[in-house]
């Protein structure tokens, strides 16, 4: 993808293997990963802090 506004140094803004990383985060938070709609709905119910302050998925 194209990085803008200083994102070249922000690894979390890169979209490489995004689906796999999202499934890993979802599984770690106890969300289902076999159905995208259910996974997204579950992730939406989680506090943003839990999603952004877990292990460094995007590094």
CSV table of C-alpha atoms in Angstrom, one decimal:
chain,number,residue,atom,x,y,z
A,1,UNK,CA,0.0,0.0,0.0
A,2,UNK,CA,0.9,3.7,-0.1
A,3,UNK,CA,2.0,5.2,3.2
A,4,UNK,CA,1.2,8.9,3.8
A,5,UNK,CA,1.3,11.3,6.7
A,6,UNK,CA,4.2,9.8,8.4
A,7,UNK,CA,3.0,6.3,8.4
A,8,UNK,CA,6.2,4.8,7.0
A,9,UNK,CA,7.5,4.5,10.5
A,10,UNK,CA,4.2,3.2,11.9
A,11,UNK,CA,4.1,-0.5,11.5
A,12,UNK,CA,0.5,-0.8,12.6
A,13,UNK,CA,-0.7,1.2,9.7
A,14,UNK,CA,0.6,-1.3,7.2
A,15,UNK,CA,-1.9,-3.8,5.8
A,16,UNK,CA,0.4,-6.8,5.1
A,17,UNK,CA,-1.3,-10.1,6.1
A,18,UNK,CA,-4.1,-8.1,7.7
A,19,UNK,CA,-6.7,-10.9,7.5
A,20,UNK,CA,-4.4,-13.3,9.4
A,21,UNK,CA,-3.5,-10.7,12.0
A,22,UNK,CA,-7.2,-9.8,12.5
A,23,UNK,CA,-8.0,-13.5,13.1
A,24,UNK,CA,-5.1,-13.8,15.6
A,25,UNK,CA,-6.4,-10.8,17.5
A,26,UNK,CA,-10.0,-12.1,17.4
A,27,UNK,CA,-8.9,-15.6,18.7
A,28,UNK,CA,-6.9,-14.1,21.5
A,29,UNK,CA,-9.9,-12.0,22.6
A,30,UNK,CA,-12.2,-15.0,22.5
A,31,UNK,CA,-14.0,-14.1,19.3
A,32,UNK,CA,-15.0,-16.7,16.6
A,33,UNK,CA,-12.8,-16.8,13.5
A,34,UNK,CA,-14.7,-19.1,11.3
A,35,UNK,CA,-17.3,-16.6,10.2
A,36,UNK,CA,-16.2,-13.1,9.3
A,37,UNK,CA,-19.5,-11.4,10.2
A,38,UNK,CA,-19.5,-13.0,13.7
A,39,UNK,CA,-15.8,-12.2,14.2
A,40,UNK,CA,-16.3,-8.5,13.3
A,41,UNK,CA,-19.4,-8.2,15.5
A,42,UNK,CA,-17.5,-9.7,18.4
A,43,UNK,CA,-14.5,-7.4,17.9
A,44,UNK,CA,-16.8,-4.4,17.8
A,45,UNK,CA,-18.0,-5.4,21.3
A,46,UNK,CA,-14.4,-5.4,22.7
A,47,UNK,CA,-12.8,-2.3,24.3
A,48,UNK,CA,-10.4,-0.6,21.9
A,49,UNK,CA,-7.7,-0.8,24.5
A,50,UNK,CA,-7.9,-4.7,24.5
A,51,UNK,CA,-7.5,-4.7,20.7
A,52,UNK,CA,-4.7,-2.1,20.5
A,53,UNK,CA,-2.7,-3.0,23.6
A,54,UNK,CA,-2.4,-6.8,23.2
A,55,UNK,CA,0.8,-8.4,21.9
A,56,UNK,CA,2.5,-6.5,19.1
A,57,UNK,CA,0.6,-8.1,16.2
A,58,UNK,CA,1.6,-5.5,13.7
A,59,UNK,CA,5.4,-5.4,14.3
